[in-house]
Amino acid sequence: MNIVLADPTGFCFGVKRAITELEKALSVHGTIYSTGSPIHNPQEVRRLSKKGLVVVDDVSKIPDGARVFIRAHGESPDVLAGINQKSSTVIDGTCPFVKTAQNKARSLSSEGYFVIIIGNPEHPEVKGIRGFVNGDSIVVNDRSVIPEKMPSEKTGVVCQTTQRYELLADITSCIVYKCKELKVYNTICNATYERQKAIRELAKVVDGIIVIGGRNSANTSKLFQIARGESPAAVWIEEAAELQEEWLVTKENIGIAAGASTPDWLIEELKYKLKNTGSQRGWKR
Ligand code: F3S
């Protein structure tokens, strides 16, 4: 059995940076609070919880003086103000690319632009970016929801960091007909694009693809959709134990692709299981 890993795969720069900071803080202080899940991977959150991470769904649940971690997706200024009031120390894991999108959204609104954020309105990163706008704004994820008439002659655009370039191009090409002045900041980060490109290339050289990552991870879900589109022999698992051995039969070249929030240790466990299963069955490697 040959195992081929998508390249790049697993943790992106921003998630790696955030989790490294969080682990450092946990090892020194023991207990760290986080508003919402710090990463869309249940296994990794469980591992961090054993080290002292406490996930709460609202700032009001953070005790006064606690240490608080800000996830890579960032938070809105309102939430940050609430955290600052309560906490003795803030460990800021906000990805620098997300910070750029937040700052661009703020500067556009201070310059008098009506701000359009391209992205998923329910995603925490998008809610956070919108919080940085000091005037009117909308979130759009499809050209059908762009207003017929813009409320201002000046329109500014920023994008959720993980959106597709095609969507940014499609939406801006529609808006350009509806305003006198259009300023677009391309705040897309390459990590998602590179992982999607890698899985398409992987599909060409393997008999089946295992996508590993949290079921609550949007980027893992997208990787799986792409894998399914390219090769029907694609499965999505959260951890190695879920993999059915029957799936491996008849497959000689197996590809692995992991979401940007899948830690290395889950990928290593999967590789170990694959190698172990192969050698028990006398398969060649
Ligand atoms: Fe940052 Fe891009 Fe990852 S925005 S969190 S490096 S997907």
mmCIF file of N, CA, C and O and ligand atoms in Angstrom, residues 12-15 72-73 95-98 125 161-162 187 189-192 260, ligand 1:
data_model
loop_
_atom_site.group_PDB
_atom_site.id
_atom_site.type_symbol
_atom_site.label_atom_id
_atom_site.label_comp_id
_atom_site.label_asym_id
_atom_site.label_seq_id
_atom_site.Cartn_x
_atom_site.Cartn_y
_atom_site.Cartn_z
ATOM 1 N N CYS A 12 -3.106 25.232 8.909
ATOM 2 C CA CYS A 12 -2.599 26.377 8.145
ATOM 3 C C CYS A 12 -1.733 27.217 9.088
ATOM 4 O O CYS A 12 -1.703 26.981 10.305
ATOM 5 N N PHE A 13 -1.083 28.220 8.523
ATOM 6 C CA PHE A 13 -0.194 29.083 9.303
ATOM 7 C C PHE A 13 -0.909 29.686 10.524
ATOM 8 O O PHE A 13 -0.399 29.661 11.646
ATOM 9 N N GLY A 14 -2.126 30.218 10.298
ATOM 10 C CA GLY A 14 -2.840 30.928 11.370
ATOM 11 C C GLY A 14 -3.262 30.007 12.503
ATOM 12 O O GLY A 14 -3.168 30.363 13.681
ATOM 13 N N VAL A 15 -3.733 28.802 12.154
ATOM 14 C CA VAL A 15 -4.182 27.867 13.189
ATOM 15 C C VAL A 15 -2.972 27.352 13.972
ATOM 16 O O VAL A 15 -2.996 27.268 15.202
ATOM 17 N N ALA A 72 -8.275 31.937 16.205
ATOM 18 C CA ALA A 72 -7.698 32.435 14.950
ATOM 19 C C ALA A 72 -8.712 33.215 14.112
ATOM 20 O O ALA A 72 -8.353 34.142 13.394
ATOM 21 N N HIS A 73 -10.003 32.873 14.220
ATOM 22 C CA HIS A 73 -11.045 33.579 13.462
ATOM 23 C C HIS A 73 -11.271 35.000 13.971
ATOM 24 O O HIS A 73 -11.966 35.781 13.332
ATOM 25 N N CYS A 95 -5.612 35.330 13.653
ATOM 26 C CA CYS A 95 -4.688 35.192 12.518
ATOM 27 C C CYS A 95 -4.406 36.578 11.916
ATOM 28 O O CYS A 95 -5.333 37.370 11.732
ATOM 29 N N PRO A 96 -3.158 36.884 11.602
ATOM 30 C CA PRO A 96 -2.839 38.194 11.015
ATOM 31 C C PRO A 96 -3.635 38.485 9.734
ATOM 32 O O PRO A 96 -3.961 39.648 9.462
ATOM 33 N N PHE A 97 -3.989 37.454 8.977
ATOM 34 C CA PHE A 97 -4.776 37.690 7.751
ATOM 35 C C PHE A 97 -6.213 38.114 8.100
ATOM 36 O O PHE A 97 -6.820 38.920 7.400
ATOM 37 N N VAL A 98 -6.731 37.561 9.197
ATOM 38 C CA VAL A 98 -8.072 37.958 9.640
ATOM 39 C C VAL A 98 -8.012 39.407 10.152
ATOM 40 O O VAL A 98 -8.895 40.220 9.876
ATOM 41 N N GLU A 125 -15.861 34.341 11.928
ATOM 42 C CA GLU A 125 -14.898 35.318 11.375
ATOM 43 C C GLU A 125 -15.646 36.490 10.730
ATOM 44 O O GLU A 125 -15.283 37.659 10.911
ATOM 45 N N THR A 161 -11.647 35.398 4.782
ATOM 46 C CA THR A 161 -10.319 34.948 4.316
ATOM 47 C C THR A 161 -10.348 33.609 3.573
ATOM 48 O O THR A 161 -9.456 33.327 2.777
ATOM 49 N N THR A 162 -11.367 32.788 3.857
ATOM 50 C CA THR A 162 -11.366 31.443 3.269
ATOM 51 C C THR A 162 -12.271 31.315 2.040
ATOM 52 O O THR A 162 -12.534 30.212 1.573
ATOM 53 N N THR A 187 -8.956 40.152 0.551
ATOM 54 C CA THR A 187 -8.442 39.688 1.858
ATOM 55 C C THR A 187 -8.473 38.157 1.947
ATOM 56 O O THR A 187 -8.453 37.599 3.043
ATOM 57 N N CYS A 189 -7.052 34.522 1.960
ATOM 58 C CA CYS A 189 -5.754 33.940 2.300
ATOM 59 C C CYS A 189 -5.547 32.698 1.432
ATOM 60 O O CYS A 189 -6.503 31.975 1.147
ATOM 61 N N ASN A 190 -4.312 32.459 1.027
ATOM 62 C CA ASN A 190 -4.040 31.393 0.061
ATOM 63 C C ASN A 190 -4.173 29.981 0.617
ATOM 64 O O ASN A 190 -4.243 29.028 -0.135
ATOM 65 N N ALA A 191 -4.202 29.853 1.957
ATOM 66 C CA ALA A 191 -4.139 28.518 2.566
ATOM 67 C C ALA A 191 -5.261 27.599 2.060
ATOM 68 O O ALA A 191 -5.031 26.435 1.740
ATOM 69 N N THR A 192 -6.478 28.142 1.970
ATOM 70 C CA THR A 192 -7.611 27.319 1.546
ATOM 71 C C THR A 192 -7.459 26.923 0.083
ATOM 72 O O THR A 192 -7.619 25.758 -0.291
ATOM 73 N N ALA A 260 -7.666 22.425 7.355
ATOM 74 C CA ALA A 260 -6.710 23.385 7.943
ATOM 75 C C ALA A 260 -6.771 23.393 9.472
ATOM 76 O O ALA A 260 -5.947 24.019 10.128
HETATM 77 FE FE1 F3S B 1 -5.340 32.455 8.803
HETATM 78 FE FE2 F3S B 1 -5.724 31.634 6.372
HETATM 79 FE FE3 F3S B 1 -5.567 29.904 8.306
HETATM 80 S S1 F3S B 1 -6.690 33.348 7.356
HETATM 81 S S2 F3S B 1 -6.371 30.953 10.070
HETATM 82 S S3 F3S B 1 -3.916 31.240 7.588
HETATM 83 S S4 F3S B 1 -6.961 29.791 6.582
#
